[in-house]
Amino acid sequence: MPSDFERLVSALRRASRVSALTGAGVSAESGIATFRGAGGLWEGHRIEEVATPEAFAEDPERVWRFYEMRRRNAREARPNAGHEALAALEERFPGFLLATQNVDGLHRRAGSRNLVELHGSIVRRYCVRCRRIEEDLEPLEVLPPVCEACGNLMRPDIVWFGEPLPVEAWADAQEAARASEVYLVVGTSAEVYPAAGLALIAADAGAEVFEINPAATALSPMFSGAIREPSGEALPRILSALPG
Ligand code: OAD
């Protein structure tokens, strides 16, 4: 019986259309805490209580303190071997689309370009009134930050619970999932929809879906196989098993 690793590598050797969905687990080895892992609370709050438009309306400073901590983490983190292997897969498979739920900017820093950030990016913020965008990871002097142009509140460019995903990013991600022969689901608990649904869209359309995650998820039984290793180890191993 070939192992799941061997089956994945041979599926990748045969495939020309490959894409991937990633979540917080990909950045765990860069030192960025996942959301639902042990101690995945922030100041005693569940993520669903901080990452909502209601929480921001009630106490923008508190929400910004949470994102300021995550911005500091992202600033101090470096892409790991998993991010780099995903960027290399884009070179190898034309049309490879990386759909990420991560907002830390590490995929882009690792060189991924055919990338959709389904939940936005912590690197950007925008004015709730005039929509002016600022883009940096520098520490903010005042929380909550206000717009230099019109004096209104700035918010992180993050898709909060209860908000729709960016229309074009979601359309591109669905199309890539539907077109894939092999689809990788990496470092996500697959609990937050619609993003997690991409794995099901790919499976329904006939892709071989492989999960790369040390832990099983609710969707694991739907997949063709799983590599139960940290992505920073599994992805480079997969890459080096491919020809060339
Ligand atoms: P979660 O924290 O829900 O899940 C992280 C997953 O990564 C878990 O299944 C872990 O087993 C796995 N994991 C941990 N270390 C890993 C490693 N080294 N290699 C591979 N996998 C590892 O994070 P997400 O699924 O990304 O949304 O969460 C989805 C969304 O919920 C986030 O985008 C965020 C959050 O609320 C918003 O902020 C809108």
PDB file of C-alpha atoms and ligand atoms in Angstrom:
ATOM      1  CA  MET A   1       0.000   0.000   0.000  1.00  0.00           C
ATOM      2  CA  PRO A   2       1.523   3.352  -0.965  1.00  0.00           C
ATOM      3  CA  SER A   3       1.526   5.918   1.825  1.00  0.00           C
ATOM      4  CA  ASP A   4      -0.561   9.096   1.538  1.00  0.00           C
ATOM      5  CA  PHE A   5       2.702  10.932   0.933  1.00  0.00           C
ATOM      6  CA  GLU A   6       3.521   8.676  -2.025  1.00  0.00           C
ATOM      7  CA  ARG A   7      -0.013   8.984  -3.406  1.00  0.00           C
ATOM      8  CA  LEU A   8       0.155  12.763  -3.169  1.00  0.00           C
ATOM      9  CA  VAL A   9       3.525  12.927  -4.900  1.00  0.00           C
ATOM     10  CA  SER A  10       2.374  10.673  -7.727  1.00  0.00           C
ATOM     11  CA  ALA A  11      -0.850  12.693  -8.107  1.00  0.00           C
ATOM     12  CA  LEU A  12       1.258  15.855  -8.357  1.00  0.00           C
ATOM     13  CA  ARG A  13       3.545  14.234 -10.926  1.00  0.00           C
ATOM     14  CA  ARG A  14       0.529  13.479 -13.141  1.00  0.00           C
ATOM     15  CA  ALA A  15      -1.288  16.780 -12.565  1.00  0.00           C
ATOM     16  CA  SER A  16      -1.010  20.036 -14.402  1.00  0.00           C
ATOM     17  CA  ARG A  17      -3.683  21.967 -12.501  1.00  0.00           C
ATOM     18  CA  VAL A  18      -2.891  22.342  -8.815  1.00  0.00           C
ATOM     19  CA  SER A  19      -4.019  24.919  -6.237  1.00  0.00           C
ATOM     20  CA  ALA A  20      -4.081  25.310  -2.467  1.00  0.00           C
ATOM     21  CA  LEU A  21      -5.946  26.745   0.498  1.00  0.00           C
ATOM     22  CA  THR A  22      -3.965  27.769   3.572  1.00  0.00           C
ATOM     23  CA  GLY A  23      -4.752  28.784   7.131  1.00  0.00           C
ATOM     24  CA  ALA A  24      -3.006  29.903  10.283  1.00  0.00           C
ATOM     25  CA  GLY A  25      -1.107  26.606  10.706  1.00  0.00           C
ATOM     26  CA  VAL A  26       1.206  27.538   7.818  1.00  0.00           C
ATOM     27  CA  SER A  27       2.493  30.474   9.843  1.00  0.00           C
ATOM     28  CA  ALA A  28       2.733  28.573  13.148  1.00  0.00           C
ATOM     29  CA  GLU A  29       6.377  27.706  12.471  1.00  0.00           C
ATOM     30  CA  SER A  30       7.043  31.413  11.916  1.00  0.00           C
ATOM     31  CA  GLY A  31       5.911  32.011  15.490  1.00  0.00           C
ATOM     32  CA  ILE A  32       2.416  33.339  14.764  1.00  0.00           C
ATOM     33  CA  ALA A  33      -0.215  31.822  17.045  1.00  0.00           C
ATOM     34  CA  THR A  34      -3.101  29.957  15.403  1.00  0.00           C
ATOM     35  CA  PHE A  35      -6.660  30.934  16.309  1.00  0.00           C
ATOM     36  CA  ARG A  36      -8.116  27.722  17.655  1.00  0.00           C
ATOM     37  CA  GLY A  37      -4.994  26.159  19.156  1.00  0.00           C
ATOM     38  CA  ALA A  38      -4.302  25.818  22.875  1.00  0.00           C
ATOM     39  CA  GLY A  39      -4.624  29.213  24.490  1.00  0.00           C
ATOM     40  CA  GLY A  40      -6.160  30.630  21.336  1.00  0.00           C
ATOM     41  CA  LEU A  41      -7.826  33.381  23.338  1.00  0.00           C
ATOM     42  CA  TRP A  42      -6.928  37.035  23.398  1.00  0.00           C
ATOM     43  CA  GLU A  43      -7.346  38.835  26.731  1.00  0.00           C
ATOM     44  CA  GLY A  44      -9.936  36.202  27.590  1.00  0.00           C
ATOM     45  CA  HIS A  45     -11.971  36.765  24.425  1.00  0.00           C
ATOM     46  CA  ARG A  46     -12.643  34.317  21.637  1.00  0.00           C
ATOM     47  CA  ILE A  47     -11.597  35.530  18.193  1.00  0.00           C
ATOM     48  CA  GLU A  48     -15.273  35.709  17.219  1.00  0.00           C
ATOM     49  CA  GLU A  49     -15.758  38.346  19.923  1.00  0.00           C
ATOM     50  CA  VAL A  50     -12.947  40.595  18.711  1.00  0.00           C
ATOM     51  CA  ALA A  51     -13.064  40.170  14.943  1.00  0.00           C
ATOM     52  CA  THR A  52     -16.532  41.549  14.265  1.00  0.00           C
ATOM     53  CA  PRO A  53     -17.945  44.880  13.065  1.00  0.00           C
ATOM     54  CA  GLU A  54     -20.026  44.973  16.270  1.00  0.00           C
ATOM     55  CA  ALA A  55     -16.915  44.720  18.471  1.00  0.00           C
ATOM     56  CA  PHE A  56     -15.299  47.532  16.455  1.00  0.00           C
ATOM     57  CA  ALA A  57     -18.370  49.752  16.780  1.00  0.00           C
ATOM     58  CA  GLU A  58     -18.464  49.160  20.519  1.00  0.00           C
ATOM     59  CA  ASP A  59     -14.777  49.559  21.322  1.00  0.00           C
ATOM     60  CA  PRO A  60     -12.475  50.341  18.384  1.00  0.00           C
ATOM     61  CA  GLU A  61      -9.481  50.777  20.662  1.00  0.00           C
ATOM     62  CA  ARG A  62      -9.818  47.253  22.046  1.00  0.00           C
ATOM     63  CA  VAL A  63     -10.098  45.765  18.557  1.00  0.00           C
ATOM     64  CA  TRP A  64      -7.089  47.788  17.431  1.00  0.00           C
ATOM     65  CA  ARG A  65      -5.042  46.565  20.429  1.00  0.00           C
ATOM     66  CA  PHE A  66      -5.679  42.998  19.225  1.00  0.00           C
ATOM     67  CA  TYR A  67      -4.609  43.865  15.678  1.00  0.00           C
ATOM     68  CA  GLU A  68      -1.642  45.911  16.887  1.00  0.00           C
ATOM     69  CA  MET A  69      -0.404  42.760  18.659  1.00  0.00           C
ATOM     70  CA  ARG A  70      -0.902  40.724  15.488  1.00  0.00           C
ATOM     71  CA  ARG A  71       0.787  43.430  13.388  1.00  0.00           C
ATOM     72  CA  ARG A  72       3.770  43.313  15.725  1.00  0.00           C
ATOM     73  CA  ASN A  73       3.889  39.496  15.392  1.00  0.00           C
ATOM     74  CA  ALA A  74       3.741  39.748  11.601  1.00  0.00           C
ATOM     75  CA  ARG A  75       6.458  42.431  11.571  1.00  0.00           C
ATOM     76  CA  GLU A  76       8.795  40.260  13.637  1.00  0.00           C
ATOM     77  CA  ALA A  77       8.025  36.998  11.810  1.00  0.00           C
ATOM     78  CA  ARG A  78       9.828  35.606   8.788  1.00  0.00           C
ATOM     79  CA  PRO A  79       8.304  33.322   6.133  1.00  0.00           C
ATOM     80  CA  ASN A  80       9.160  29.674   6.829  1.00  0.00           C
ATOM     81  CA  ALA A  81      10.019  26.721   4.588  1.00  0.00           C
ATOM     82  CA  GLY A  82       6.301  25.985   4.107  1.00  0.00           C
ATOM     83  CA  HIS A  83       5.579  29.465   2.716  1.00  0.00           C
ATOM     84  CA  GLU A  84       8.639  29.138   0.481  1.00  0.00           C
ATOM     85  CA  ALA A  85       7.625  25.714  -0.843  1.00  0.00           C
ATOM     86  CA  LEU A  86       4.166  27.082  -1.730  1.00  0.00           C
ATOM     87  CA  ALA A  87       5.797  29.936  -3.640  1.00  0.00           C
ATOM     88  CA  ALA A  88       7.918  27.338  -5.478  1.00  0.00           C
ATOM     89  CA  LEU A  89       4.804  25.303  -6.380  1.00  0.00           C
ATOM     90  CA  GLU A  90       3.460  28.393  -8.145  1.00  0.00           C
ATOM     91  CA  GLU A  91       6.568  28.351 -10.355  1.00  0.00           C
ATOM     92  CA  ARG A  92       6.127  24.675 -11.128  1.00  0.00           C
ATOM     93  CA  PHE A  93       2.379  24.573 -11.888  1.00  0.00           C
ATOM     94  CA  PRO A  94       1.114  27.287 -14.252  1.00  0.00           C
ATOM     95  CA  GLY A  95      -2.193  28.597 -12.936  1.00  0.00           C
ATOM     96  CA  PHE A  96      -1.445  27.543  -9.342  1.00  0.00           C
ATOM     97  CA  LEU A  97      -3.605  29.800  -7.156  1.00  0.00           C
ATOM     98  CA  LEU A  98      -2.939  30.133  -3.474  1.00  0.00           C
ATOM     99  CA  ALA A  99      -6.078  31.082  -1.548  1.00  0.00           C
ATOM    100  CA  THR A 100      -5.126  32.035   1.980  1.00  0.00           C
ATOM    101  CA  GLN A 101      -7.183  32.823   5.048  1.00  0.00           C
ATOM    102  CA  ASN A 102      -4.080  34.349   6.605  1.00  0.00           C
ATOM    103  CA  VAL A 103      -3.763  38.087   6.953  1.00  0.00           C
ATOM    104  CA  ASP A 104      -0.099  38.177   8.027  1.00  0.00           C
ATOM    105  CA  GLY A 105       1.396  38.931   4.592  1.00  0.00           C
ATOM    106  CA  LEU A 106       3.943  36.092   4.883  1.00  0.00           C
ATOM    107  CA  HIS A 107       2.925  34.325   1.646  1.00  0.00           C
ATOM    108  CA  ARG A 108       3.584  37.502  -0.314  1.00  0.00           C
ATOM    109  CA  ARG A 109       6.897  38.024   1.465  1.00  0.00           C
ATOM    110  CA  ALA A 110       7.853  34.422   0.574  1.00  0.00           C
ATOM    111  CA  GLY A 111       7.269  35.219  -3.102  1.00  0.00           C
ATOM    112  CA  SER A 112       3.743  33.939  -3.824  1.00  0.00           C
ATOM    113  CA  ARG A 113       2.182  36.205  -6.443  1.00  0.00           C
ATOM    114  CA  ASN A 114      -0.798  34.231  -7.727  1.00  0.00           C
ATOM    115  CA  LEU A 115      -2.372  34.777  -4.349  1.00  0.00           C
ATOM    116  CA  VAL A 116      -5.791  35.723  -3.034  1.00  0.00           C
ATOM    117  CA  GLU A 117      -6.125  36.931   0.539  1.00  0.00           C
ATOM    118  CA  LEU A 118      -9.668  35.826   1.354  1.00  0.00           C
ATOM    119  CA  HIS A 119      -9.709  37.476   4.791  1.00  0.00           C
ATOM    120  CA  GLY A 120      -7.833  40.639   3.859  1.00  0.00           C
ATOM    121  CA  SER A 121      -4.437  41.752   5.130  1.00  0.00           C
ATOM    122  CA  ILE A 122      -3.131  43.129   8.370  1.00  0.00           C
ATOM    123  CA  VAL A 123      -0.648  45.173   6.368  1.00  0.00           C
ATOM    124  CA  ARG A 124      -3.445  47.477   5.165  1.00  0.00           C
ATOM    125  CA  ARG A 125      -6.008  49.670   6.908  1.00  0.00           C
ATOM    126  CA  TYR A 126      -8.620  51.985   5.482  1.00  0.00           C
ATOM    127  CA  CYS A 127     -10.786  54.912   6.518  1.00  0.00           C
ATOM    128  CA  VAL A 128     -14.361  53.883   7.286  1.00  0.00           C
ATOM    129  CA  ARG A 129     -15.597  57.165   5.760  1.00  0.00           C
ATOM    130  CA  CYS A 130     -13.421  58.141   2.777  1.00  0.00           C
ATOM    131  CA  ARG A 131     -11.871  54.673   2.179  1.00  0.00           C
ATOM    132  CA  ARG A 132      -8.335  56.086   1.979  1.00  0.00           C
ATOM    133  CA  ILE A 133      -5.873  53.173   2.319  1.00  0.00           C
ATOM    134  CA  GLU A 134      -2.664  53.081   4.347  1.00  0.00           C
ATOM    135  CA  GLU A 135      -0.250  50.197   4.010  1.00  0.00           C
ATOM    136  CA  ASP A 136       2.510  49.415   6.500  1.00  0.00           C
ATOM    137  CA  LEU A 137       3.393  47.343   9.538  1.00  0.00           C
ATOM    138  CA  GLU A 138       4.913  50.180  11.567  1.00  0.00           C
ATOM    139  CA  PRO A 139       3.771  50.539  15.184  1.00  0.00           C
ATOM    140  CA  LEU A 140       0.783  52.888  15.397  1.00  0.00           C
ATOM    141  CA  GLU A 141       1.261  55.926  17.619  1.00  0.00           C
ATOM    142  CA  VAL A 142      -2.385  56.380  18.504  1.00  0.00           C
ATOM    143  CA  LEU A 143      -5.067  53.722  18.917  1.00  0.00           C
ATOM    144  CA  PRO A 144      -7.465  53.737  17.238  1.00  0.00           C
ATOM    145  CA  PRO A 145      -5.721  55.389  14.270  1.00  0.00           C
ATOM    146  CA  VAL A 146      -7.604  58.176  12.484  1.00  0.00           C
ATOM    147  CA  CYS A 147      -7.596  59.176   8.840  1.00  0.00           C
ATOM    148  CA  GLU A 148      -5.169  61.992   8.015  1.00  0.00           C
ATOM    149  CA  ALA A 149      -7.473  63.207   5.253  1.00  0.00           C
ATOM    150  CA  CYS A 150     -10.874  63.310   6.941  1.00  0.00           C
ATOM    151  CA  GLY A 151     -10.307  62.563  10.640  1.00  0.00           C
ATOM    152  CA  ASN A 152     -12.560  59.485  10.739  1.00  0.00           C
ATOM    153  CA  LEU A 153     -11.659  56.083  12.138  1.00  0.00           C
ATOM    154  CA  MET A 154      -9.324  53.771  10.253  1.00  0.00           C
ATOM    155  CA  ARG A 155     -10.067  50.045  10.415  1.00  0.00           C
ATOM    156  CA  PRO A 156      -7.899  47.049   9.591  1.00  0.00           C
ATOM    157  CA  ASP A 157      -8.465  45.714   6.051  1.00  0.00           C
ATOM    158  CA  ILE A 158      -9.673  42.421   7.503  1.00  0.00           C
ATOM    159  CA  VAL A 159     -12.811  40.493   6.683  1.00  0.00           C
ATOM    160  CA  TRP A 160     -14.580  40.200  10.000  1.00  0.00           C
ATOM    161  CA  PHE A 161     -17.130  37.604  11.040  1.00  0.00           C
ATOM    162  CA  GLY A 162     -20.434  38.488   9.422  1.00  0.00           C
ATOM    163  CA  GLU A 163     -18.794  40.351   6.524  1.00  0.00           C
ATOM    164  CA  PRO A 164     -18.669  39.111   2.934  1.00  0.00           C
ATOM    165  CA  LEU A 165     -15.427  37.949   1.350  1.00  0.00           C
ATOM    166  CA  PRO A 166     -13.886  40.192  -1.340  1.00  0.00           C
ATOM    167  CA  VAL A 167     -15.958  39.308  -4.423  1.00  0.00           C
ATOM    168  CA  GLU A 168     -13.165  38.898  -6.954  1.00  0.00           C
ATOM    169  CA  ALA A 169     -10.851  36.972  -4.607  1.00  0.00           C
ATOM    170  CA  TRP A 170     -13.654  34.563  -3.765  1.00  0.00           C
ATOM    171  CA  ALA A 171     -14.604  34.070  -7.423  1.00  0.00           C
ATOM    172  CA  ASP A 172     -10.982  33.360  -8.384  1.00  0.00           C
ATOM    173  CA  ALA A 173     -10.537  30.957  -5.466  1.00  0.00           C
ATOM    174  CA  GLN A 174     -13.676  29.010  -6.381  1.00  0.00           C
ATOM    175  CA  GLU A 175     -12.670  28.805 -10.019  1.00  0.00           C
ATOM    176  CA  ALA A 176      -9.224  27.466  -9.108  1.00  0.00           C
ATOM    177  CA  ALA A 177     -10.718  24.905  -6.716  1.00  0.00           C
ATOM    178  CA  ARG A 178     -13.144  23.717  -9.396  1.00  0.00           C
ATOM    179  CA  ALA A 179     -10.417  23.434 -12.030  1.00  0.00           C
ATOM    180  CA  SER A 180      -7.887  21.572  -9.854  1.00  0.00           C
ATOM    181  CA  GLU A 181      -6.749  18.005 -10.343  1.00  0.00           C
ATOM    182  CA  VAL A 182      -4.916  18.157  -7.029  1.00  0.00           C
ATOM    183  CA  TYR A 183      -5.939  20.535  -4.247  1.00  0.00           C
ATOM    184  CA  LEU A 184      -3.913  21.070  -1.073  1.00  0.00           C
ATOM    185  CA  VAL A 185      -5.574  22.092   2.197  1.00  0.00           C
ATOM    186  CA  VAL A 186      -2.798  23.285   4.458  1.00  0.00           C
ATOM    187  CA  GLY A 187      -2.787  24.349   8.098  1.00  0.00           C
ATOM    188  CA  THR A 188      -6.458  25.155   8.493  1.00  0.00           C
ATOM    189  CA  SER A 189      -8.996  23.815  10.970  1.00  0.00           C
ATOM    190  CA  ALA A 190     -11.494  24.113   8.066  1.00  0.00           C
ATOM    191  CA  GLU A 191     -14.112  25.484  10.425  1.00  0.00           C
ATOM    192  CA  VAL A 192     -14.648  28.944   9.002  1.00  0.00           C
ATOM    193  CA  TYR A 193     -16.911  29.187   5.965  1.00  0.00           C
ATOM    194  CA  PRO A 194     -17.091  30.046   3.172  1.00  0.00           C
ATOM    195  CA  ALA A 195     -13.279  29.623   2.918  1.00  0.00           C
ATOM    196  CA  ALA A 196     -13.303  26.010   4.135  1.00  0.00           C
ATOM    197  CA  GLY A 197     -15.878  25.245   1.462  1.00  0.00           C
ATOM    198  CA  LEU A 198     -13.154  25.569  -1.191  1.00  0.00           C
ATOM    199  CA  ALA A 199     -11.888  22.120  -0.188  1.00  0.00           C
ATOM    200  CA  LEU A 200     -15.368  20.687  -0.754  1.00  0.00           C
ATOM    201  CA  ILE A 201     -15.780  22.508  -4.058  1.00  0.00           C
ATOM    202  CA  ALA A 202     -12.499  20.959  -5.238  1.00  0.00           C
ATOM    203  CA  ALA A 203     -13.474  17.479  -4.022  1.00  0.00           C
ATOM    204  CA  ASP A 204     -16.941  17.722  -5.623  1.00  0.00           C
ATOM    205  CA  ALA A 205     -15.365  18.745  -8.924  1.00  0.00           C
ATOM    206  CA  GLY A 206     -13.207  15.604  -8.871  1.00  0.00           C
ATOM    207  CA  ALA A 207      -9.891  16.869  -7.484  1.00  0.00           C
ATOM    208  CA  GLU A 208      -7.746  14.685  -5.286  1.00  0.00           C
ATOM    209  CA  VAL A 209      -7.706  16.753  -2.103  1.00  0.00           C
ATOM    210  CA  PHE A 210      -4.873  16.248   0.366  1.00  0.00           C
ATOM    211  CA  GLU A 211      -4.704  17.782   3.818  1.00  0.00           C
ATOM    212  CA  ILE A 212      -1.395  18.865   5.299  1.00  0.00           C
ATOM    213  CA  ASN A 213      -1.961  19.303   9.002  1.00  0.00           C
ATOM    214  CA  PRO A 214      -0.604  17.517  12.096  1.00  0.00           C
ATOM    215  CA  ALA A 215      -4.214  17.235  13.351  1.00  0.00           C
ATOM    216  CA  ALA A 216      -7.345  15.860  11.701  1.00  0.00           C
ATOM    217  CA  THR A 217     -10.250  18.227  10.988  1.00  0.00           C
ATOM    218  CA  ALA A 218     -13.977  17.808  10.500  1.00  0.00           C
ATOM    219  CA  LEU A 219     -13.384  17.685   6.747  1.00  0.00           C
ATOM    220  CA  SER A 220     -10.590  15.063   6.825  1.00  0.00           C
ATOM    221  CA  PRO A 221     -12.941  12.176   5.949  1.00  0.00           C
ATOM    222  CA  MET A 222     -13.858  13.960   2.697  1.00  0.00           C
ATOM    223  CA  PHE A 223     -10.283  14.038   1.438  1.00  0.00           C
ATOM    224  CA  SER A 224      -8.135  11.625  -0.582  1.00  0.00           C
ATOM    225  CA  GLY A 225      -5.382  11.621   2.006  1.00  0.00           C
ATOM    226  CA  ALA A 226      -3.471  13.506   4.674  1.00  0.00           C
ATOM    227  CA  ILE A 227       0.118  14.285   5.575  1.00  0.00           C
ATOM    228  CA  ARG A 228       0.134  14.552   9.366  1.00  0.00           C
ATOM    229  CA  GLU A 229       3.185  16.770   9.711  1.00  0.00           C
ATOM    230  CA  PRO A 230       3.891  20.468  10.196  1.00  0.00           C
ATOM    231  CA  SER A 231       3.648  22.194   6.821  1.00  0.00           C
ATOM    232  CA  GLY A 232       7.167  23.620   7.162  1.00  0.00           C
ATOM    233  CA  GLU A 233       8.438  20.039   6.976  1.00  0.00           C
ATOM    234  CA  ALA A 234       5.879  18.372   4.708  1.00  0.00           C
ATOM    235  CA  LEU A 235       5.768  20.954   1.908  1.00  0.00           C
ATOM    236  CA  PRO A 236       9.540  21.081   1.257  1.00  0.00           C
ATOM    237  CA  ARG A 237       9.614  17.254   1.315  1.00  0.00           C
ATOM    238  CA  ILE A 238       6.803  17.128  -1.257  1.00  0.00           C
ATOM    239  CA  LEU A 239       8.546  19.700  -3.411  1.00  0.00           C
ATOM    240  CA  SER A 240      11.830  17.827  -3.360  1.00  0.00           C
ATOM    241  CA  ALA A 241      10.071  14.590  -4.374  1.00  0.00           C
ATOM    242  CA  LEU A 242       8.888  16.212  -7.614  1.00  0.00           C
ATOM    243  CA  PRO A 243      11.043  15.975 -10.731  1.00  0.00           C
ATOM    244  CA  GLY A 244      13.342  18.847 -11.613  1.00  0.00           C
TER     245      GLY A 244
HETATM  246  P1  OAD B   1      -7.173  27.743  13.103  1.00  0.00           P
HETATM  247  O1  OAD B   1      -6.447  28.277  14.283  1.00  0.00           O
HETATM  248  O2  OAD B   1      -8.640  27.510  13.221  1.00  0.00           O
HETATM  249  O3  OAD B   1      -6.542  26.340  12.669  1.00  0.00           O
HETATM  250  C1  OAD B   1      -5.144  26.177  12.535  1.00  0.00           C
HETATM  251  C2  OAD B   1      -4.881  24.781  12.023  1.00  0.00           C
HETATM  252  O4  OAD B   1      -3.483  24.659  11.794  1.00  0.00           O
HETATM  253  C3  OAD B   1      -5.269  23.653  12.998  1.00  0.00           C
HETATM  254  O5  OAD B   1      -6.024  22.670  12.302  1.00  0.00           O
HETATM  255  C4  OAD B   1      -3.898  23.075  13.430  1.00  0.00           C
HETATM  256  O6  OAD B   1      -3.939  21.664  13.631  1.00  0.00           O
HETATM  257  C5  OAD B   1      -3.037  23.406  12.232  1.00  0.00           C
HETATM  258  N1  OAD B   1      -1.598  23.528  12.514  1.00  0.00           N
HETATM  259  C6  OAD B   1      -0.979  23.903  13.651  1.00  0.00           C
HETATM  260  N2  OAD B   1       0.357  23.924  13.476  1.00  0.00           N
HETATM  261  C7  OAD B   1       0.599  23.555  12.189  1.00  0.00           C
HETATM  262  C8  OAD B   1       1.774  23.402  11.401  1.00  0.00           C
HETATM  263  N3  OAD B   1       2.979  23.641  11.885  1.00  0.00           N
HETATM  264  N4  OAD B   1       1.616  22.999  10.109  1.00  0.00           N
HETATM  265  C9  OAD B   1       0.390  22.779   9.587  1.00  0.00           C
HETATM  266  N5  OAD B   1      -0.750  22.914  10.291  1.00  0.00           N
HETATM  267  C10 OAD B   1      -0.657  23.300  11.578  1.00  0.00           C
HETATM  268  O7  OAD B   1      -6.843  28.705  11.873  1.00  0.00           O
HETATM  269  P2  OAD B   1      -7.620  28.902  10.499  1.00  0.00           P
HETATM  270  O8  OAD B   1      -8.165  27.612   9.990  1.00  0.00           O
HETATM  271  O9  OAD B   1      -6.735  29.670   9.606  1.00  0.00           O
HETATM  272  O10 OAD B   1     -10.495  34.563  10.391  1.00  0.00           O
HETATM  273  O11 OAD B   1      -8.820  29.829  10.954  1.00  0.00           O
HETATM  274  C11 OAD B   1      -9.691  30.323   9.997  1.00  0.00           C
HETATM  275  C12 OAD B   1     -10.099  31.736  10.300  1.00  0.00           C
HETATM  276  O12 OAD B   1     -10.614  31.831  11.610  1.00  0.00           O
HETATM  277  C13 OAD B   1      -8.971  32.737  10.277  1.00  0.00           C
HETATM  278  O13 OAD B   1      -8.692  33.200   8.974  1.00  0.00           O
HETATM  279  C14 OAD B   1      -9.499  33.844  11.125  1.00  0.00           C
HETATM  280  C15 OAD B   1     -10.114  33.037  12.238  1.00  0.00           C
HETATM  281  O14 OAD B   1     -11.120  33.613  12.884  1.00  0.00           O
HETATM  282  C16 OAD B   1     -10.614  35.884  10.567  1.00  0.00           C
HETATM  283  O15 OAD B   1      -9.906  36.543  11.292  1.00  0.00           O
HETATM  284  C17 OAD B   1     -11.717  36.470   9.766  1.00  0.00           C
END
